[in-house]
Amino acid sequence: MRSPLVPMRRSEALHALKQEFTDDQDLVLLEDQAELSRCSRDAYEYSPVLTPRLSGCRAELVARPRTVEAVERLASGCARHQVPLTVRGSGTGNYGQAVPLEGGVVMLSTEINRIRNLDPKSGVVCVEPGCLMRDLDRELRRHGRQLRVLPSTWRSATIGGFIAGGSGGIGSVRWGFLRDPGHLLGLEMVPLQVDARRVQLDDVEAEALNHAYGTNGIITALTLATAPSVNWHQVSIDCSTLSDALQLLQSIACSAVSLQLATLLEQPLLEHLPAWSGPEASGHRLLILVAPDGISSLKRMAAGSGAAVHDLGPEDLNRGHTLRELSWNHTTLHVRSSEPGWTYLQMLLPQPELPAIQALKDRWGSDLLWHLELVRQGGAVRVAALPLLRWRGEQQLEALMAHCRSLGAVQFNPHVITVEDGGLGIVDGDQVAAKRRFDPAGLLNPGKLRGWMEQSL
């Protein structure tokens, strides 16, 4: 009799796995070639470096569990037959977070999507990972709450995918980044073990699964802090020079107005935005989501800078598009939709920001277009940059990144596939320890956690 932990040939292992779940009503298995291809990719084409590396990666089986119990059975089966398992939400990521590098099974979390509990006093919510952020935020607003931080893909992204693969976004100017203490208050997860059973982790233990690409546990529920609901107001401001726009952005950051979004777009980027994005302008544009009581102060600061203000009215999340769909990675989306030969970078700019911005502009000219976002990092407001880069090959990309580093920028490279190289830059021992505890055979999303691979050498 074959030992359950001795690897079989992949085709035999997959066949045995499928046989286990033939009559399982709560676990749908998909083998259609179109589905296998669709569920094996995300928006990695934003990166000309990742595209050739990831385009050939494909799942051999797609599994769609309908209950947490089905997740437990699937995890047990994959562990027993030594089949890699990659967890996927809506696939709105950009870095190949949920691309199965070694094939195997891709698990769709989208049907595990209940909002389990919302505490009316604290606003703390317990929600399953497949819940769309749009639906979660809508339910929270019915109770006077809202999500703290959202990606620009919030209408289609799942909450589990955002916690596992994201880092910041709309709301980061107020609330910082997802790995900051206080956002993720705990989670329920299923390990990849032969006798897999759900495990409850507190806020300290849960941090190891936050922004870990699903490499060290299958999240089945999240406990999250929320914020009091605000009916954000939309304002766009046009400035004549890039330095004027940056100075106004920093003045707004230092003011007492409550912000949910503060974006700066260099003028040539406006030509790539959709028609609904606002009036044509010859200047550089700020996009602001501000609390209603801050509108008059915002207009006064803009007038003092000689800037033109466009009052776009309250944000209506139930009808049409809003300014949030012009920010963060949606800026890159719109530019690439208009002209595909662009890619991007992500970094925190050194302080003061203008010398670095000007030095890079002088060196790279129109091949580099500035897109800036205000964020809160370490308790202080900082300027994050997601500049658009005209693609002229990897040599140019490496030279530009080296130039940014020489000026003191902290980079979050969107052209790599591992958790560490795209974010922290160093191995997180807690993430590796969690993988050792919950995925001892290294089958969860293999190839994405560098710390695990280095310890296995």
Tab-separated table of C-alpha atoms in Angstrom, residues 150 152 169-174 232-235 249 252 258-264 286-291 298 315 322-328 331 371-375:
chain	number	residue	atom	x	y	z
A	150	LEU	CA	-9.526	49.369	-0.803
A	152	SER	CA	-8.933	50.578	-7.203
A	169	GLY	CA	-4.744	51.733	-1.852
A	170	ILE	CA	-7.705	54.055	-1.494
A	171	GLY	CA	-7.786	55.033	2.168
A	172	SER	CA	-4.045	54.583	2.736
A	173	VAL	CA	-3.728	58.337	3.198
A	174	ARG	CA	-5.785	57.886	6.398
A	232	TRP	CA	-16.811	61.457	0.373
A	233	HIS	CA	-16.851	64.473	-1.934
A	234	GLN	CA	-14.951	64.545	-5.249
A	235	VAL	CA	-12.728	67.455	-6.229
A	249	LEU	CA	-0.612	68.148	-2.504
A	252	ILE	CA	-3.369	69.419	1.709
A	258	SER	CA	-10.179	64.477	6.290
A	259	LEU	CA	-9.058	62.692	3.126
A	260	GLN	CA	-9.762	59.301	1.604
A	261	LEU	CA	-7.709	59.815	-1.567
A	262	ALA	CA	-5.149	62.332	-2.815
A	263	THR	CA	-3.654	61.567	-6.243
A	264	LEU	CA	-1.384	63.638	-8.486
A	286	LEU	CA	-4.931	66.448	-8.289
A	287	LEU	CA	-7.784	64.016	-7.610
A	288	ILE	CA	-9.180	64.381	-4.098
A	289	LEU	CA	-11.784	62.528	-2.054
A	290	VAL	CA	-12.497	64.800	0.898
A	291	ALA	CA	-15.032	64.859	3.736
A	298	LEU	CA	-9.610	72.634	0.082
A	315	GLU	CA	-19.149	60.316	-4.644
A	322	THR	CA	-15.852	57.812	-9.468
A	323	LEU	CA	-12.421	59.355	-8.984
A	324	ARG	CA	-11.237	56.232	-7.173
A	325	GLU	CA	-11.294	54.421	-10.551
A	326	LEU	CA	-8.659	56.853	-11.822
A	327	SER	CA	-6.202	56.234	-8.978
A	328	TRP	CA	-3.700	53.600	-7.854
A	331	THR	CA	-4.196	54.773	-13.581
A	371	HIS	CA	1.653	59.375	-10.793
A	372	LEU	CA	1.794	60.136	-7.053
A	373	GLU	CA	-0.390	59.005	-4.134
A	374	LEU	CA	-0.449	60.321	-0.581
A	375	VAL	CA	-0.099	57.503	1.977
